[in-house]
Structure formats: C-alpha cells, structure tokens
Amino acid sequence: MKPIQSIIAAMLLSLTFACNNSGKKACTTHEKHDDTELAHWGYEGDEGPEQWDKLCPAYSECKGHHQSPIDISSDLSTSTDIEIHQNYSYVSGVDFVNNGHSIQVNFNDAQKNMLNVNGKDFILKQFHFHFPSEHTIDGKELAGEAHFVHVSEDGHISVLGVFIEEGEPNDFIERLTHHIPAKEGETTTVTESICAQSAFSEHDDFYVYEGSLTTPPCTEGVNWFVRKTHMQATHEQLEALHKVMPDHNNRPVQPLYDRKIGELADL
C-alpha cells in the first residue's frame, strides 16, 4: 500500500491522532504510519483549521486549492452526467466511536454497503457528524451535517454529505441515540439494525464537486456528492448527538478557486 493510502485508511477509521512534532508542543502519545508522525489537531487556537498545514508535513494538503468544505452557490452550479448508484443494506453490530473530534459509526468491508460511481465501487467505511454544517448553501449554515465516507479498492474516496435541520423525528438518528459513546475514546456497539439509506430520501438531487477530506490530512481528489434534500431530526435528537462533541467541529468553508460545482438529478 502506498504511504498516502496508509494514511488515508488510518484516517477513516480514527480521526484522532497525536505525536511529538519537532518545533511543536509535545503531545503525550503518538502514532506512526509508514514512518509518518501525524500531529494532534483540533478546531481552536494553535491546533485549529488555520494552523493544520503547519502542524506536520503529512497535513501539507490542508493549504491546497481543492479543499473542502465550500460554500455551494446555486447560481454557479451546472448539470453533470456522472452516474452513481447506492446499494445499502441493514446491518447490526457496528462500532460507534467517540474520537474527541466527532462521533463516528464504523462499517467493515464484509457488510458490503456500496456506492457505485461511473461503474467503480466505493465501500462505505464510516459516517460521522459535524455541528454546525461544514458546507453552506448560498452562504447559509445548517444545524448539522453527516458525512458518509466510501473508499474504493485503489484508495480513492467518495463522500455523501447530508445536511441536518431541526424538524420531524428521525428513526435512523433515534436508533443511534440509544448507543452514543458519551466519553472521548469510548466505543459502543449499535446492536439495533440500521441502514444508512434510511437516513435520507430514496431519490434526491445532488451538488457534485471535487474536494478533500475536511479534517487532516485534508487529502484532495475526493468526490463530493452533497444532497439537496435535508435530513430532519428533533431538537432533542440533535442535542443528544451534539452534547458529546465539541461545541463546533466544522472547518470553515474554503475558496472554490478553479473548480466547478455540478448538479446531479435523482440518484
């Protein structure tokens, strides 16, 4: 496996890294991947988003020109002919992790939840939450955002982004609230059967663009599919998720630069 793919794989399973970095404040623990030390990062102060690219060399892409999230301007979007298909099934026994940056549900490859993009399969590895939303629509921030992260056999990444707004009860989120890992570093098991497809409408339109992971190492070349229809959840359900996470774990929007935003109709 190429070094950057090893970093990506580790990143998708756990968003918490810490290391001793020359010239930086020493952390109490560290983890190394292919002799690359990955620095602890956060959302405020010396470890906040404005400093990510300076924390260690592995995060240098955080200052790139194809970064996520972005502000999605409906006036700038154009139609696209990308073809995507979802194939999600009900699973149980998945791990629910509190990694200190977010709460994240991990899947394994055997569960075969897939997204197919132009004939190429991407396996669902995990989904996690951001409060408030990371992407914005015409400058407007939503209450939250869920990211469903998929990886192909050759290490490429496709992410489904789903905005969350306060509204009607959400059965999918309700099932998760029964198993929330309350403390950083804690892992629980979701014993109830869940299906990622039930988190959103069966058919929807999408905004499509090329971007990056929204957390270090900020790897670029990520296919982003942001649903136009928002997921709803009650105030109590949103609070149950948010209260075990940082007050805000959303990276600020990044410049669009030379990229185009596409629109994809009816997945």
GROMACS .gro file of C-alpha atoms in nm:
model
  267
    1MET     CA    1   0.000   0.000   0.000
    2LYS     CA    2   0.132   0.343  -0.091
    3PRO     CA    3   0.221   0.566   0.208
    4ILE     CA    4  -0.058   0.819   0.143
    5GLN     CA    5  -0.312   0.536   0.113
    6SER     CA    6  -0.198   0.401   0.450
    7ILE     CA    7  -0.254   0.745   0.599
    8ILE     CA    8  -0.600   0.767   0.440
    9ALA     CA    9  -0.701   0.423   0.568
   10ALA     CA   10  -0.597   0.507   0.922
   11MET     CA   11  -0.769   0.844   0.898
   12LEU     CA   12  -1.102   0.691   0.801
   13LEU     CA   13  -1.112   0.457   1.100
   14SER     CA   14  -0.999   0.708   1.360
   15LEU     CA   15  -0.987   1.086   1.333
   16THR     CA   16  -0.777   1.118   1.649
   17PHE     CA   17  -0.402   1.146   1.605
   18ALA     CA   18  -0.128   1.280   1.831
   19CYS     CA   19   0.250   1.298   1.805
   20ASN     CA   20   0.568   1.467   1.907
   21ASN     CA   21   0.642   1.709   1.623
   22SER     CA   22   0.976   1.888   1.604
   23GLY     CA   23   0.930   2.252   1.691
   24LYS     CA   24   0.571   2.193   1.809
   25LYS     CA   25   0.421   2.137   2.150
   26ALA     CA   26   0.486   1.775   2.251
   27CYS     CA   27   0.182   1.551   2.293
   28THR     CA   28   0.158   1.272   2.547
   29THR     CA   29   0.104   0.995   2.291
   30HIS     CA   30   0.184   0.941   1.928
   31GLU     CA   31   0.101   0.706   1.646
   32LYS     CA   32   0.314   0.645   1.339
   33HIS     CA   33   0.206   0.523   0.995
   34ASP     CA   34   0.478   0.437   0.739
   35ASP     CA   35   0.725   0.642   0.949
   36THR     CA   36   0.499   0.946   0.920
   37GLU     CA   37   0.402   1.108   1.251
   38LEU     CA   38   0.054   1.257   1.249
   39ALA     CA   39   0.006   1.556   1.477
   40HIS     CA   40  -0.282   1.620   1.714
   41TRP     CA   41  -0.525   1.873   1.569
   42GLY     CA   42  -0.843   2.047   1.677
   43TYR     CA   43  -1.083   2.327   1.590
   44GLU     CA   44  -0.947   2.613   1.800
   45GLY     CA   45  -0.626   2.800   1.877
   46ASP     CA   46  -0.282   2.666   1.786
   47GLU     CA   47  -0.431   2.337   1.661
   48GLY     CA   48  -0.723   2.495   1.474
   49PRO     CA   49  -0.801   2.482   1.100
   50GLU     CA   50  -0.588   2.786   1.015
   51GLN     CA   51  -0.284   2.602   1.154
   52TRP     CA   52  -0.342   2.247   1.025
   53ASP     CA   53  -0.095   2.263   0.737
   54LYS     CA   54   0.178   2.378   0.978
   55LEU     CA   55   0.130   2.102   1.239
   56CYS     CA   56   0.324   1.835   1.049
   57PRO     CA   57   0.430   1.758   0.689
   58ALA     CA   58   0.156   1.498   0.640
   59TYR     CA   59  -0.101   1.780   0.662
   60SER     CA   60   0.051   1.996   0.387
   61GLU     CA   61  -0.251   1.945   0.159
   62CYS     CA   62  -0.463   2.143   0.406
   63LYS     CA   63  -0.340   2.457   0.225
   64GLY     CA   64  -0.423   2.318  -0.120
   65HIS     CA   65  -0.652   2.470  -0.381
   66HIS     CA   66  -0.910   2.186  -0.393
   67GLN     CA   67  -1.014   2.183  -0.029
   68SER     CA   68  -1.346   2.114   0.145
   69PRO     CA   69  -1.592   2.227   0.265
   70ILE     CA   70  -1.707   2.502   0.030
   71ASP     CA   71  -1.995   2.742   0.002
   72ILE     CA   72  -2.223   2.594  -0.263
   73SER     CA   73  -2.365   2.874  -0.474
   74SER     CA   74  -2.675   2.757  -0.657
   75ASP     CA   75  -2.607   3.024  -0.922
   76LEU     CA   76  -2.272   2.864  -1.013
   77SER     CA   77  -2.386   2.504  -1.049
   78THR     CA   78  -2.423   2.329  -1.384
   79SER     CA   79  -2.563   1.988  -1.483
   80THR     CA   80  -2.330   1.687  -1.487
   81ASP     CA   81  -2.352   1.341  -1.644
   82ILE     CA   82  -2.190   1.144  -1.358
   83GLU     CA   83  -2.376   0.820  -1.287
   84ILE     CA   84  -2.398   0.697  -0.928
   85HIS     CA   85  -2.592   0.419  -0.754
   86GLN     CA   86  -2.629   0.331  -0.386
   87ASN     CA   87  -2.655  -0.022  -0.250
   88TYR     CA   88  -2.701  -0.009   0.126
   89SER     CA   89  -2.835  -0.290   0.345
   90TYR     CA   90  -2.943  -0.325   0.708
   91VAL     CA   91  -2.657  -0.416   0.943
   92SER     CA   92  -2.615  -0.455   1.318
   93GLY     CA   93  -2.319  -0.484   1.550
   94VAL     CA   94  -2.135  -0.181   1.411
   95ASP     CA   95  -1.896   0.020   1.629
   96PHE     CA   96  -1.994   0.371   1.743
   97VAL     CA   97  -1.682   0.567   1.837
   98ASN     CA   98  -1.630   0.895   2.020
   99ASN     CA   99  -1.289   1.006   1.891
  100GLY     CA  100  -1.289   1.351   2.051
  101HIS     CA  101  -1.350   1.529   1.721
  102SER     CA  102  -1.682   1.369   1.628
  103ILE     CA  103  -1.892   1.060   1.688
  104GLN     CA  104  -1.849   0.804   1.414
  105VAL     CA  105  -2.007   0.473   1.312
  106ASN     CA  106  -1.759   0.231   1.153
  107PHE     CA  107  -1.853  -0.036   0.899
  108ASN     CA  108  -1.649  -0.331   0.777
  109ASP     CA  109  -1.599  -0.441   0.417
  110ALA     CA  110  -1.793  -0.763   0.465
  111GLN     CA  111  -2.112  -0.563   0.520
  112LYS     CA  112  -2.099  -0.459   0.152
  113ASN     CA  113  -2.261  -0.118   0.173
  114MET     CA  114  -2.158   0.037  -0.156
  115LEU     CA  115  -2.170   0.347  -0.370
  116ASN     CA  116  -2.101   0.298  -0.740
  117VAL     CA  117  -1.963   0.599  -0.929
  118ASN     CA  118  -1.939   0.564  -1.307
  119GLY     CA  119  -1.905   0.186  -1.271
  120LYS     CA  120  -1.650   0.197  -0.989
  121ASP     CA  121  -1.739   0.056  -0.644
  122PHE     CA  122  -1.673   0.251  -0.324
  123ILE     CA  123  -1.727   0.068   0.007
  124LEU     CA  124  -1.894   0.257   0.295
  125LYS     CA  125  -1.630   0.276   0.570
  126GLN     CA  126  -1.793   0.512   0.819
  127PHE     CA  127  -2.021   0.806   0.877
  128HIS     CA  128  -1.983   1.087   1.126
  129PHE     CA  129  -2.137   1.421   1.221
  130HIS     CA  130  -2.044   1.790   1.221
  131PHE     CA  131  -2.225   2.066   1.414
  132PRO     CA  132  -2.300   2.312   1.266
  133SER     CA  133  -2.277   2.213   0.899
  134GLU     CA  134  -1.944   2.236   0.719
  135HIS     CA  135  -2.077   2.309   0.370
  136THR     CA  136  -2.301   2.612   0.332
  137ILE     CA  137  -2.567   2.686   0.070
  138ASP     CA  138  -2.557   3.040  -0.068
  139GLY     CA  139  -2.375   3.142   0.249
  140LYS     CA  140  -2.626   2.978   0.484
  141GLU     CA  141  -2.514   2.737   0.755
  142LEU     CA  142  -2.739   2.446   0.860
  143ALA     CA  143  -2.776   2.292   1.207
  144GLY     CA  144  -2.555   1.994   1.122
  145GLU     CA  145  -2.413   1.770   0.853
  146ALA     CA  146  -2.349   1.397   0.821
  147HIS     CA  147  -2.069   1.258   0.604
  148PHE     CA  148  -2.090   0.904   0.464
  149VAL     CA  149  -1.733   0.813   0.363
  150HIS     CA  150  -1.669   0.550   0.093
  151VAL     CA  151  -1.334   0.413  -0.030
  152SER     CA  152  -1.252   0.215  -0.345
  153GLU     CA  153  -1.006  -0.075  -0.361
  154ASP     CA  154  -0.739   0.158  -0.501
  155GLY     CA  155  -0.782   0.411  -0.219
  156HIS     CA  156  -0.996   0.677  -0.387
  157ILE     CA  157  -1.264   0.842  -0.176
  158SER     CA  158  -1.627   0.943  -0.237
  159VAL     CA  159  -1.833   1.118   0.031
  160LEU     CA  160  -2.208   1.169   0.054
  161GLY     CA  161  -2.283   1.486   0.251
  162VAL     CA  162  -2.627   1.527   0.408
  163PHE     CA  163  -2.743   1.848   0.573
  164ILE     CA  164  -2.937   1.815   0.900
  165GLU     CA  165  -3.206   2.057   1.013
  166GLU     CA  166  -3.437   2.064   1.312
  167GLY     CA  167  -3.779   1.923   1.232
  168GLU     CA  168  -3.960   1.590   1.234
  169PRO     CA  169  -3.839   1.287   1.436
  170ASN     CA  170  -3.577   1.075   1.260
  171ASP     CA  171  -3.590   0.700   1.324
  172PHE     CA  172  -3.236   0.644   1.197
  173ILE     CA  173  -3.090   0.901   1.439
  174GLU     CA  174  -3.317   0.778   1.718
  175ARG     CA  175  -3.164   0.431   1.694
  176LEU     CA  176  -2.817   0.582   1.718
  177THR     CA  177  -2.905   0.787   2.028
  178HIS     CA  178  -2.957   0.463   2.223
  179HIS     CA  179  -2.585   0.381   2.189
  180ILE     CA  180  -2.400   0.715   2.189
  181PRO     CA  181  -2.045   0.684   2.333
  182ALA     CA  182  -2.050   0.964   2.589
  183LYS     CA  183  -1.678   0.995   2.662
  184GLU     CA  184  -1.383   1.061   2.434
  185GLY     CA  185  -1.212   0.733   2.345
  186GLU     CA  186  -1.521   0.527   2.422
  187THR     CA  187  -1.665   0.275   2.175
  188THR     CA  188  -2.011   0.124   2.194
  189THR     CA  189  -2.186  -0.132   1.975
  190VAL     CA  190  -2.505  -0.046   1.786
  191THR     CA  191  -2.700  -0.363   1.846
  192GLU     CA  192  -3.009  -0.244   1.661
  193SER     CA  193  -3.032  -0.296   1.287
  194ILE     CA  194  -2.959   0.023   1.091
  195CYS     CA  195  -2.945   0.109   0.723
  196ALA     CA  196  -2.766   0.419   0.600
  197GLN     CA  197  -3.024   0.452   0.321
  198SER     CA  198  -3.294   0.520   0.580
  199ALA     CA  199  -3.113   0.840   0.680
  200PHE     CA  200  -3.232   1.019   0.368
  201SER     CA  201  -3.486   1.008   0.089
  202GLU     CA  202  -3.460   0.728  -0.167
  203HIS     CA  203  -3.439   0.969  -0.460
  204ASP     CA  204  -3.269   1.305  -0.449
  205ASP     CA  205  -3.071   1.567  -0.640
  206PHE     CA  206  -2.708   1.642  -0.557
  207TYR     CA  207  -2.443   1.906  -0.580
  208VAL     CA  208  -2.122   1.747  -0.709
  209TYR     CA  209  -1.763   1.875  -0.694
  210GLU     CA  210  -1.405   1.763  -0.639
  211GLY     CA  211  -1.266   1.843  -0.296
  212SER     CA  212  -1.088   1.696   0.003
  213LEU     CA  213  -1.130   1.540   0.343
  214THR     CA  214  -1.247   1.816   0.578
  215THR     CA  215  -1.006   1.707   0.852
  216PRO     CA  216  -0.631   1.640   0.847
  217PRO     CA  217  -0.460   1.513   0.639
  218CYS     CA  218  -0.706   1.706   0.412
  219THR     CA  219  -0.641   1.462   0.126
  220GLU     CA  220  -0.755   1.604  -0.209
  221GLY     CA  221  -0.913   1.422  -0.502
  222VAL     CA  222  -1.230   1.337  -0.305
  223ASN     CA  223  -1.559   1.305  -0.497
  224TRP     CA  224  -1.824   1.503  -0.308
  225PHE     CA  225  -2.198   1.441  -0.351
  226VAL     CA  226  -2.396   1.682  -0.132
  227ARG     CA  227  -2.768   1.607  -0.111
  228LYS     CA  228  -3.007   1.891  -0.179
  229THR     CA  229  -3.276   1.746   0.049
  230HIS     CA  230  -3.204   1.790   0.417
  231MET     CA  231  -3.231   1.521   0.684
  232GLN     CA  232  -3.463   1.625   0.966
  233ALA     CA  233  -3.435   1.543   1.335
  234THR     CA  234  -3.592   1.678   1.651
  235HIS     CA  235  -3.415   1.926   1.878
  236GLU     CA  236  -3.376   1.650   2.138
  237GLN     CA  237  -3.221   1.409   1.887
  238LEU     CA  238  -2.974   1.670   1.762
  239GLU     CA  239  -2.883   1.768   2.117
  240ALA     CA  240  -2.818   1.402   2.209
  241LEU     CA  241  -2.560   1.380   1.930
  242HIS     CA  242  -2.408   1.724   1.976
  243LYS     CA  243  -2.364   1.728   2.353
  244VAL     CA  244  -2.087   1.464   2.347
  245MET     CA  245  -1.892   1.650   2.077
  246PRO     CA  246  -1.701   1.980   2.066
  247ASP     CA  247  -1.917   2.294   2.060
  248HIS     CA  248  -1.827   2.333   1.694
  249ASN     CA  249  -1.643   2.076   1.483
  250ASN     CA  250  -1.691   2.237   1.144
  251ARG     CA  251  -1.399   2.352   0.932
  252PRO     CA  252  -1.461   2.695   0.775
  253VAL     CA  253  -1.552   2.698   0.406
  254GLN     CA  254  -1.257   2.700   0.166
  255PRO     CA  255  -1.209   2.901  -0.157
  256LEU     CA  256  -1.354   2.743  -0.470
  257TYR     CA  257  -1.064   2.858  -0.691
  258ASP     CA  258  -1.089   2.699  -1.039
  259ARG     CA  259  -1.342   2.429  -0.952
  260LYS     CA  260  -1.690   2.387  -1.093
  261ILE     CA  261  -2.000   2.277  -0.898
  262GLY     CA  262  -2.216   2.026  -1.083
  263GLU     CA  263  -2.577   1.922  -1.030
  264LEU     CA  264  -2.686   1.561  -1.047
  265ALA     CA  265  -3.054   1.478  -1.070
  266ASP     CA  266  -3.237   1.192  -0.898
  267LEU     CA  267  -2.991   0.933  -0.765
   0.00000   0.00000   0.00000
